[in-house]
Short mmCIF file of C-alpha atoms and ligand atoms in Angstrom, two decimals:
data_model
loop_
_atom_site.label_atom_id
_atom_site.label_comp_id
_atom_site.label_asym_id
_atom_site.label_seq_id
_atom_site.Cartn_x
_atom_site.Cartn_y
_atom_site.Cartn_z
CA UNK A 1 -155.67 97.08 4.70
CA UNK A 2 -158.05 99.31 6.52
CA UNK A 3 -161.19 98.68 4.49
CA UNK A 4 -162.21 101.81 2.15
CA UNK A 5 -165.53 102.75 0.88
CA UNK A 6 -165.55 105.77 -1.52
CA UNK A 7 -161.99 107.01 0.10
CA UNK A 8 -163.62 107.10 3.80
CA UNK A 9 -162.41 104.54 6.18
CA UNK A 10 -164.76 102.29 8.07
CA UNK A 11 -165.24 103.08 11.55
CA UNK A 12 -168.58 101.23 12.08
CA UNK A 13 -167.77 97.61 13.66
CA UNK A 14 -169.17 97.64 17.25
CA UNK A 15 -168.70 94.63 19.73
CA UNK A 16 -171.45 93.76 22.34
CA UNK A 17 -169.50 91.60 24.85
CA UNK A 18 -171.82 89.76 27.44
CA UNK A 19 -170.28 90.16 30.93
CA UNK A 20 -169.08 86.76 32.39
CA UNK A 21 -168.25 83.58 30.36
CA UNK A 22 -165.05 81.63 30.55
CA UNK A 23 -161.65 80.75 28.84
CA UNK A 24 -160.96 77.26 28.53
CA UNK A 25 -159.31 74.76 26.09
CA UNK A 26 -156.36 75.04 24.02
CA UNK A 27 -156.12 77.80 21.54
CA UNK A 28 -153.24 78.57 18.80
CA UNK A 29 -153.61 82.55 17.78
CA UNK A 30 -152.40 83.75 14.67
CA UNK A 31 -148.54 84.21 13.56
CA UNK A 32 -146.12 86.83 14.86
CA UNK A 33 -146.78 90.25 12.82
CA UNK A 34 -143.27 91.47 13.41
CA UNK A 35 -141.97 88.36 11.98
CA UNK A 36 -144.48 87.98 9.30
CA UNK A 37 -143.27 91.39 7.99
CA UNK A 38 -139.78 91.05 8.14
CA UNK A 39 -140.40 87.48 6.15
CA UNK A 40 -141.83 89.59 3.41
CA UNK A 41 -139.11 91.90 3.37
CA UNK A 42 -136.08 89.75 3.74
CA UNK A 43 -137.54 87.18 1.41
CA UNK A 44 -138.04 89.83 -1.34
CA UNK A 45 -134.48 90.52 -1.03
CA UNK A 46 -133.30 87.14 -1.17
CA UNK A 47 -131.65 85.10 -3.85
CA UNK A 48 -133.78 81.99 -4.52
CA UNK A 49 -137.47 81.06 -3.27
CA UNK A 50 -138.34 81.55 0.61
CA UNK A 51 -141.22 79.61 1.98
CA UNK A 52 -143.05 80.79 5.00
CA UNK A 53 -145.51 78.99 7.35
CA UNK A 54 -147.56 80.44 9.99
CA UNK A 55 -147.75 83.80 8.24
CA UNK A 56 -150.30 86.16 9.68
CA UNK A 57 -152.85 86.95 7.49
CA UNK A 58 -153.98 90.22 9.08
CA UNK A 59 -153.95 93.43 7.07
CA UNK A 60 -151.00 95.10 8.39
CA UNK A 61 -148.68 92.32 6.97
CA UNK A 62 -150.72 91.84 4.12
CA UNK A 63 -150.20 95.43 3.65
CA UNK A 64 -146.48 94.82 3.26
CA UNK A 65 -147.02 91.77 1.21
CA UNK A 66 -149.02 93.92 -1.18
CA UNK A 67 -145.99 96.79 -1.35
CA UNK A 68 -143.75 93.79 -2.58
CA UNK A 69 -146.00 92.93 -5.11
CA UNK A 70 -146.33 96.42 -6.32
CA UNK A 71 -142.33 96.45 -6.53
CA UNK A 72 -142.69 93.33 -8.88
CA UNK A 73 -142.14 90.60 -6.47
CA UNK A 74 -144.12 87.32 -7.46
CA UNK A 75 -145.51 86.04 -4.19
CA UNK A 76 -147.76 83.15 -4.06
CA UNK A 77 -150.26 82.78 -1.20
CA UNK A 78 -151.18 83.42 1.56
CA UNK A 79 -153.10 80.06 1.82
CA UNK A 80 -153.51 78.75 5.58
CA UNK A 81 -150.52 80.88 6.42
CA UNK A 82 -148.20 79.62 3.54
CA UNK A 83 -146.43 82.11 1.70
CA UNK A 84 -144.08 81.38 -1.19
CA UNK A 85 -141.83 84.33 -2.06
CA UNK A 86 -139.77 84.48 -5.16
CA UNK A 87 -137.13 86.62 -4.13
CA UNK A 88 -135.49 89.12 -6.53
CA UNK A 89 -132.14 89.62 -4.96
CA UNK A 90 -130.80 92.50 -2.99
CA UNK A 91 -130.98 95.06 -6.00
CA UNK A 92 -133.84 93.59 -7.84
CA UNK A 93 -136.79 95.67 -6.70
CA UNK A 94 -138.88 97.68 -9.51
CA UNK A 95 -140.53 101.18 -8.91
CA UNK A 96 -143.93 100.75 -7.82
CA UNK A 97 -146.50 102.83 -10.64
CA UNK A 98 -148.06 103.99 -7.77
CA UNK A 99 -147.98 105.17 -3.88
CA UNK A 100 -147.35 102.10 -1.54
CA UNK A 101 -150.44 102.02 0.78
CA UNK A 102 -149.51 100.72 3.98
CA UNK A 103 -152.85 101.14 5.79
CA UNK A 104 -152.49 100.97 9.52
CA UNK A 105 -148.98 99.77 9.73
CA UNK A 106 -146.15 101.67 11.54
CA UNK A 107 -144.00 98.82 11.07
CA UNK A 108 -144.10 98.42 7.11
CA UNK A 109 -144.08 102.31 6.85
CA UNK A 110 -140.71 102.62 9.30
CA UNK A 111 -139.14 99.42 8.09
CA UNK A 112 -139.80 100.29 4.39
CA UNK A 113 -138.55 103.75 4.50
CA UNK A 114 -134.98 102.30 5.54
CA UNK A 115 -135.24 99.61 2.98
CA UNK A 116 -136.57 102.00 -0.06
CA UNK A 117 -133.94 104.93 0.91
CA UNK A 118 -130.99 103.26 -0.81
CA UNK A 119 -132.74 102.03 -4.22
CA UNK A 120 -132.02 103.63 -7.28
CA UNK A 121 -135.89 104.44 -7.96
CA UNK A 122 -138.18 106.76 -6.04
CA UNK A 123 -140.99 105.80 -3.59
CA UNK A 124 -143.98 107.42 -1.81
CA UNK A 125 -145.16 105.79 1.38
CA UNK A 126 -148.87 106.51 2.32
CA UNK A 127 -151.19 105.27 5.16
CA UNK A 128 -154.60 105.41 6.63
CA UNK A 129 -155.51 108.39 9.00
CA UNK A 130 -154.18 107.07 12.25
CA UNK A 131 -150.82 105.79 10.29
CA UNK A 132 -150.71 109.40 8.87
CA UNK A 133 -150.48 111.02 12.46
CA UNK A 134 -147.51 108.87 13.78
CA UNK A 135 -144.20 110.28 13.82
CA UNK A 136 -141.79 109.71 11.05
CA UNK A 137 -139.09 111.99 11.91
CA UNK A 138 -137.69 109.37 13.97
CA UNK A 139 -136.48 107.24 10.90
CA UNK A 140 -136.40 110.34 8.64
CA UNK A 141 -133.64 112.19 10.56
CA UNK A 142 -131.03 109.27 11.18
CA UNK A 143 -131.64 108.19 7.44
CA UNK A 144 -131.01 111.85 6.28
CA UNK A 145 -127.75 111.31 8.26
CA UNK A 146 -126.97 108.55 6.04
CA UNK A 147 -127.60 110.62 2.99
CA UNK A 148 -131.05 109.81 2.02
CA UNK A 149 -133.50 111.99 0.26
CA UNK A 150 -136.32 111.56 2.33
CA UNK A 151 -139.38 114.25 2.94
CA UNK A 152 -142.14 114.15 5.04
CA UNK A 153 -145.39 115.85 5.27
CA UNK A 154 -145.56 119.19 7.79
CA UNK A 155 -145.53 118.09 11.40
CA UNK A 156 -143.34 115.23 10.37
CA UNK A 157 -145.76 112.65 9.21
CA UNK A 158 -146.70 110.72 6.23
CA UNK A 159 -146.81 110.73 3.23
CA UNK A 160 -143.09 110.01 2.86
CA UNK A 161 -141.51 110.71 -0.31
CA UNK A 162 -137.94 109.18 -1.08
CA UNK A 163 -135.80 109.88 -4.09
CA UNK A 164 -132.67 107.88 -4.79
CA UNK A 165 -129.41 108.90 -2.88
CA UNK A 166 -125.95 107.29 -2.40
CA UNK A 167 -126.12 105.98 1.20
CA UNK A 168 -123.02 106.10 3.77
CA UNK A 169 -122.67 104.41 6.91
CA UNK A 170 -123.98 105.58 10.22
CA UNK A 171 -123.13 105.05 13.68
CA UNK A 172 -126.14 106.09 15.40
CA UNK A 173 -127.19 106.22 19.14
CA UNK A 174 -131.02 105.71 18.97
CA UNK A 175 -132.91 108.43 21.68
CA UNK A 176 -135.92 105.87 22.02
CA UNK A 177 -135.93 102.25 22.31
CA UNK A 178 -137.71 101.62 19.08
CA UNK A 179 -137.22 98.23 17.25
CA UNK A 180 -139.05 99.71 14.18
CA UNK A 181 -136.04 102.75 14.10
CA UNK A 182 -133.49 99.97 14.64
CA UNK A 183 -134.61 97.85 12.17
CA UNK A 184 -135.21 100.74 9.65
CA UNK A 185 -131.64 101.48 9.99
CA UNK A 186 -130.43 97.99 9.62
CA UNK A 187 -132.25 97.55 6.36
CA UNK A 188 -130.84 100.98 5.07
CA UNK A 189 -127.31 99.70 5.83
CA UNK A 190 -127.56 96.53 3.76
CA UNK A 191 -127.09 99.32 0.77
CA UNK A 192 -124.04 101.15 2.04
CA UNK A 193 -120.41 100.78 1.39
CA UNK A 194 -119.01 100.22 4.74
CA UNK A 195 -120.12 99.31 8.29
CA UNK A 196 -122.76 101.00 10.36
CA UNK A 197 -123.47 100.29 13.87
CA UNK A 198 -126.88 101.01 15.68
CA UNK A 199 -127.19 101.36 19.40
CA UNK A 200 -130.29 100.86 21.29
CA UNK A 201 -131.14 102.70 24.85
CA UNK A 202 -132.74 99.42 26.15
CA UNK A 203 -133.14 96.01 24.33
CA UNK A 204 -135.85 95.89 22.15
CA UNK A 205 -137.16 93.46 19.60
CA UNK A 206 -134.49 91.53 17.67
CA UNK A 207 -136.41 89.64 14.80
CA UNK A 208 -134.65 91.57 12.07
CA UNK A 209 -131.03 90.50 13.44
CA UNK A 210 -132.07 87.08 13.92
CA UNK A 211 -134.14 86.73 10.69
CA UNK A 212 -130.99 88.40 8.50
CA UNK A 213 -128.63 85.60 10.16
CA UNK A 214 -131.16 83.31 9.16
CA UNK A 215 -130.88 84.26 5.45
CA UNK A 216 -126.86 84.22 6.06
CA UNK A 217 -126.22 87.58 6.23
CA UNK A 218 -123.32 88.37 8.84
CA UNK A 219 -124.56 90.94 11.21
CA UNK A 220 -122.77 91.52 15.04
CA UNK A 221 -125.37 91.87 17.77
CA UNK A 222 -123.60 92.31 20.99
CA UNK A 223 -125.44 93.58 24.12
CA UNK A 224 -127.26 96.89 22.93
CA UNK A 225 -125.13 97.53 19.84
CA UNK A 226 -125.86 96.27 16.23
CA UNK A 227 -122.96 96.00 13.78
CA UNK A 228 -123.66 95.23 10.07
CA UNK A 229 -121.63 95.47 6.82
CA UNK A 230 -123.18 96.77 3.51
CA UNK A 231 -122.89 95.07 0.22
CA UNK A 232 -123.64 91.50 1.08
CA UNK A 233 -126.56 89.07 -0.22
CA UNK A 234 -129.21 87.23 1.47
CA UNK A 235 -129.87 83.46 0.69
CA UNK A 236 -133.69 82.32 0.68
CA UNK A 237 -134.56 79.97 3.54
CA UNK A 238 -137.81 78.64 5.17
CA UNK A 239 -139.31 80.26 7.92
CA UNK A 240 -141.78 79.21 10.62
CA UNK A 241 -143.79 82.04 12.29
CA UNK A 242 -144.53 81.37 16.00
CA UNK A 243 -147.91 82.29 17.29
CA UNK A 244 -147.77 86.18 18.26
CA UNK A 245 -147.26 86.56 21.90
CA UNK A 246 -149.00 90.02 21.55
CA UNK A 247 -152.09 88.02 20.51
CA UNK A 248 -151.57 85.46 23.13
CA UNK A 249 -151.45 88.36 25.83
CA UNK A 250 -155.19 88.96 25.55
CA UNK A 251 -155.66 85.23 26.59
CA UNK A 252 -152.94 85.16 29.14
CA UNK A 253 -154.92 88.20 30.98
CA UNK A 254 -158.14 87.02 30.22
CA UNK A 255 -157.19 83.43 32.07
CA UNK A 256 -155.42 85.07 34.79
CA UNK A 257 -158.60 87.17 35.48
CA UNK A 258 -161.41 84.71 35.25
CA UNK A 259 -162.06 82.12 38.16
CA UNK A 260 -161.81 78.73 36.91
CA UNK A 261 -160.33 79.56 33.76
CA UNK A 262 -157.82 76.76 32.17
CA UNK A 263 -156.17 77.49 28.99
CA UNK A 264 -153.38 76.45 26.50
CA UNK A 265 -151.97 78.65 24.23
CA UNK A 266 -150.02 76.68 21.57
CA UNK A 267 -146.56 77.47 19.82
CA UNK A 268 -146.14 81.12 21.45
CA UNK A 269 -143.17 82.85 20.25
CA UNK A 270 -141.20 83.77 23.66
CA UNK A 271 -138.05 85.56 22.28
CA UNK A 272 -136.61 87.25 25.43
CA UNK A 273 -137.07 90.65 23.89
CA UNK A 274 -140.99 90.27 23.65
CA UNK A 275 -141.62 88.44 27.20
CA UNK A 276 -142.01 91.52 29.33
CA UNK A 277 -145.97 90.41 29.30
CA UNK A 278 -145.07 87.22 31.03
CA UNK A 279 -142.49 88.55 33.42
CA UNK A 280 -145.06 91.30 34.48
CA UNK A 281 -147.88 89.21 34.83
CA UNK A 282 -145.88 86.70 36.91
CA UNK A 283 -144.56 89.42 39.16
CA UNK A 284 -148.66 90.40 39.67
CA UNK A 285 -148.99 86.81 40.71
CA UNK A 286 -150.49 85.26 37.48
CA UNK A 287 -149.94 81.31 36.84
CA UNK A 288 -148.14 80.92 33.72
CA UNK A 289 -146.61 77.67 32.77
CA UNK A 290 -144.28 76.82 30.14
CA UNK A 291 -145.19 73.26 28.93
CA UNK A 292 -142.84 72.84 26.34
CA UNK A 293 -139.89 74.85 25.18
CA UNK A 294 -138.58 74.41 21.52
CA UNK A 295 -137.19 76.60 18.65
CA UNK A 296 -138.84 77.33 15.57
CA UNK A 297 -136.82 79.39 12.50
CA UNK A 298 -134.47 80.75 14.85
CA UNK A 299 -136.97 82.11 17.68
CA UNK A 300 -138.00 80.45 21.04
CA UNK A 301 -141.30 78.83 21.11
CA UNK A 302 -143.43 77.18 24.01
CA UNK A 303 -146.87 75.99 24.70
CA UNK A 304 -148.04 78.27 27.72
CA UNK A 305 -150.73 77.17 30.36
CA UNK A 306 -152.49 79.71 31.99
CA UNK A 307 -154.63 79.28 35.03
CA UNK A 308 -156.64 81.72 37.29
CA UNK A 309 -154.57 83.16 40.01
CA UNK A 310 -155.61 86.31 42.33
CA UNK A 311 -153.30 89.07 40.84
CA UNK A 312 -152.06 92.08 42.96
CA UNK A 313 -150.74 95.41 41.77
CA UNK A 314 -147.11 96.11 41.27
CA UNK A 315 -144.65 98.78 40.22
CA UNK A 316 -144.06 98.11 36.61
CA UNK A 317 -140.18 97.55 36.35
CA UNK A 318 -139.16 100.22 33.38
CA UNK A 319 -136.60 97.80 31.70
CA UNK A 320 -140.00 95.68 31.13
CA UNK A 321 -141.51 98.58 29.16
CA UNK A 322 -139.78 97.88 25.80
CA UNK A 323 -140.31 94.17 26.16
CA UNK A 324 -143.95 94.54 26.63
CA UNK A 325 -144.65 98.00 24.63
CA UNK A 326 -147.66 96.26 22.68
CA UNK A 327 -149.35 94.60 25.60
CA UNK A 328 -150.02 97.57 28.10
CA UNK A 329 -153.75 97.88 26.72
CA UNK A 330 -154.49 94.51 28.38
CA UNK A 331 -152.36 94.40 31.15
CA UNK A 332 -154.21 97.71 32.14
CA UNK A 333 -157.10 95.37 32.36
CA UNK A 334 -154.85 93.16 34.38
CA UNK A 335 -153.92 95.87 36.89
CA UNK A 336 -157.67 97.00 37.02
CA UNK A 337 -159.00 93.52 38.28
CA UNK A 338 -155.96 92.98 40.55
CA UNK A 339 -155.60 94.13 44.44
CA UNK A 340 -153.86 97.24 45.14
CA UNK A 341 -152.20 99.79 42.73
CA UNK A 342 -150.35 99.12 39.62
CA UNK A 343 -147.96 101.93 38.34
CA UNK A 344 -146.53 102.51 35.06
CA UNK A 345 -143.81 104.91 34.24
CA UNK A 346 -141.35 105.70 31.64
CA UNK A 347 -143.96 104.53 28.70
CA UNK A 348 -144.74 107.90 26.86
CA UNK A 349 -144.41 105.85 23.76
CA UNK A 350 -147.75 104.48 24.19
CA UNK A 351 -148.99 108.01 23.55
CA UNK A 352 -147.77 107.39 19.92
CA UNK A 353 -149.07 104.05 19.07
CA UNK A 354 -152.31 103.17 16.84
CA UNK A 355 -153.84 105.54 19.27
CA UNK A 356 -152.79 107.50 22.40
CA UNK A 357 -153.17 104.29 24.38
CA UNK A 358 -152.78 105.82 27.76
CA UNK A 359 -155.64 108.31 27.41
CA UNK A 360 -157.65 105.64 25.40
CA UNK A 361 -157.27 103.30 28.18
CA UNK A 362 -157.87 105.56 30.90
CA UNK A 363 -161.10 107.09 29.25
CA UNK A 364 -162.42 103.33 28.68
CA UNK A 365 -161.31 102.41 32.13
CA UNK A 366 -163.05 105.42 33.74
CA UNK A 367 -166.57 104.18 31.92
CA UNK A 368 -165.95 100.90 33.85
CA UNK A 369 -165.87 102.52 37.15
CA UNK A 370 -161.93 102.08 37.61
CA UNK A 371 -160.12 104.74 39.52
CA UNK A 372 -156.91 105.99 37.97
CA UNK A 373 -154.88 108.73 37.26
CA UNK A 374 -153.09 109.71 34.00
CA UNK A 375 -149.33 110.82 33.97
CA UNK A 376 -147.40 112.00 30.67
CA UNK A 377 -145.58 108.54 30.92
CA UNK A 378 -147.84 106.24 32.09
CA UNK A 379 -150.85 105.62 34.29
CA UNK A 380 -151.49 104.76 38.16
CA UNK A 381 -154.45 102.26 38.42
CA UNK A 382 -156.21 101.16 41.69
CA UNK A 383 -157.55 97.81 41.19
CA UNK A 384 -161.14 96.79 42.05
CA UNK A 385 -159.59 93.92 44.09
CA UNK A 386 -160.17 89.99 42.97
CA UNK A 387 -163.60 89.93 44.57
CA UNK A 388 -165.07 93.12 43.04
CA UNK A 389 -166.32 93.36 39.50
CA UNK A 390 -165.89 95.91 37.02
CA UNK A 391 -168.58 98.21 35.46
CA UNK A 392 -169.87 98.13 32.04
CA UNK A 393 -170.88 100.42 29.34
CA UNK A 394 -169.79 101.90 26.03
CA UNK A 395 -166.06 102.40 25.27
CA UNK A 396 -164.46 103.55 22.36
CA UNK A 397 -161.40 101.80 20.87
CA UNK A 398 -160.63 104.89 18.60
CA UNK A 399 -159.74 102.47 15.61
CA UNK A 400 -157.02 100.91 18.01
CA UNK A 401 -157.01 97.02 17.48
CA UNK A 402 -155.51 96.42 20.92
CA UNK A 403 -157.63 99.05 22.67
CA UNK A 404 -160.99 96.99 21.49
CA UNK A 405 -159.50 93.39 22.27
CA UNK A 406 -158.44 94.65 25.56
CA UNK A 407 -161.92 95.81 26.33
CA UNK A 408 -163.59 92.72 25.13
CA UNK A 409 -161.21 90.68 27.75
CA UNK A 410 -162.35 93.23 30.60
CA UNK A 411 -166.04 91.80 29.83
CA UNK A 412 -165.08 88.48 31.71
CA UNK A 413 -164.94 90.58 35.08
CA UNK A 414 -167.74 93.14 34.25
CA UNK A 415 -170.97 93.52 35.80
CA UNK A 416 -172.86 93.86 32.66
CA UNK A 417 -172.14 94.00 28.99
CA UNK A 418 -169.45 96.11 27.51
CA UNK A 419 -170.00 97.67 24.09
CA UNK A 420 -166.93 98.58 22.24
CA UNK A 421 -166.82 100.99 19.38
CA UNK A 422 -164.66 101.16 16.38
CA UNK A 423 -163.66 97.72 16.20
CA UNK A 424 -162.81 97.45 12.24
CA UNK A 425 -159.11 97.34 12.91
CA UNK A 426 -158.74 94.21 14.86
CA UNK A 427 -158.09 92.41 11.75
CA UNK A 428 -155.11 94.30 11.48
CA UNK A 429 -153.28 92.31 13.86
CA UNK A 430 -155.67 89.34 14.94
CA UNK A 431 -158.25 88.05 12.12
CA UNK A 432 -160.16 85.38 14.00
CA UNK A 433 -160.04 87.09 17.35
CA UNK A 434 -163.86 86.72 17.92
CA UNK A 435 -163.83 83.23 16.87
CA UNK A 436 -161.31 82.41 19.57
CA UNK A 437 -163.07 84.30 22.02
CA UNK A 438 -166.41 82.51 21.43
CA UNK A 439 -164.51 78.87 21.34
CA UNK A 440 -162.92 79.91 24.74
CA UNK A 441 -166.49 80.66 26.29
CA UNK A 442 -167.26 84.19 26.05
CA UNK A 443 -170.42 85.89 24.20
CA UNK A 444 -169.87 88.35 21.74
CA UNK A 445 -172.13 89.74 19.18
CA UNK A 446 -170.87 92.02 16.26
CA UNK A 447 -173.21 94.62 15.06
CA UNK A 448 -172.67 97.45 12.12
CA UNK A 449 -173.52 100.89 13.45
CA UNK A 450 -175.37 103.45 11.29
CA UNK A 451 -173.05 106.03 10.00
C1 S3P B 1 -142.51 96.66 15.92
C2 S3P B 1 -141.96 97.53 17.28
C3 S3P B 1 -142.59 98.20 18.27
C4 S3P B 1 -144.19 97.55 18.29
C5 S3P B 1 -144.83 97.60 16.88
C6 S3P B 1 -144.08 96.21 16.11
C7 S3P B 1 -141.80 96.03 15.25
O1 S3P B 1 -142.55 99.52 17.58
O2 S3P B 1 -144.89 98.28 18.76
O3 S3P B 1 -146.04 96.95 17.01
O4 S3P B 1 -142.08 95.11 14.43
O5 S3P B 1 -140.60 96.28 14.74
P1 S3P B 1 -141.63 100.40 18.00
O6 S3P B 1 -140.44 100.27 17.51
O7 S3P B 1 -142.23 101.98 17.69
O8 S3P B 1 -141.52 100.48 19.38
#
């Protein structure tokens, strides 16, 4: 959760990143955020005790964990990534005595909206200032079609108020490729008498589907349609959470743009619905090698070796956009260091993430002297070329964890220090980021800015 002091969120953490440095050695980044959220949700609804290892102890997944504790689930840990969830069964959740506060986490809020729509009690979902600006109609509208009683604040944003309702099945064709919307509706469908189907316009992450199967819940997932019958039960299991490819992406780009870099990223999730960043970097000329591929907890995993390679600009294929949706901030840094132009289109969703990621990145790239052109659905970036450095200066992350980490990586190729404002939220997805950056060979100083 966003640290709160006297009701005010903190925006004071500044990173001052020295130019240059390197990335060497072997690093394991923390557990996958999407899978960590889902492990708590499904483990809580299961019959029996679910054990989780590799759980992300970041503020977003901890917000989900706290929400389930608030609804009466006894959860032990997390301790060194281990969590024990004493499942209460599909109808065992209890009403929370207070609103469920979900911090910065869109995944917690949208998935919980679906999971709570069919409960026999009322709930209120709230979040921090960023989450309270993000669009929630995309879940409220299809849930209302299912019969849910759900109300939003004016403008279609949180807080979300849910009161009990009898849900009916839905056959829904999603207008946007969103795993959060898909998962929200899958979770609501557990509480329906009958079969629902959810069709996605393009493949997006399928962790909910895979994990439900791991809990023994029958579900059909075929090309772009998920079919699910309500009224079943979940059987507790063990979940091994792979390292988050979205966090590993910062190091993939960092090693790719830094001459001499040679890095191994351990136990990274390489689910085909998440590997857009690898596909895009390889098209740009990156040297990414899978050293060992295996399976952990129903998800494909690999150790990945990344070595420096001169990158070139590309037209990013639009079918890769949902598969790399969280990795664009750092991919923009790859594009800025490449030779030639990189064009991104069909990525308007980036405007409604934790910040408007197209504009926030464009503003920072401007500070670093990178020529670019902002489009409503993407950006064109003129790379500085592999023999030129980026500029330096002060950039604002707007409280967006991935913007802060992307500009940290940019310092590897900058001609002077990069100061990044408003970095408190890095801990939402990547606790220990600064330690790993230093271990790899970069110099980063943290400072507290006076309000
Ligand atoms: C997520 C889905 C994506 C992603 C987010 C996590 C998930 O959001 O950006 O960080 O865990 O389902 P959208 O569904 O809005 O694309």
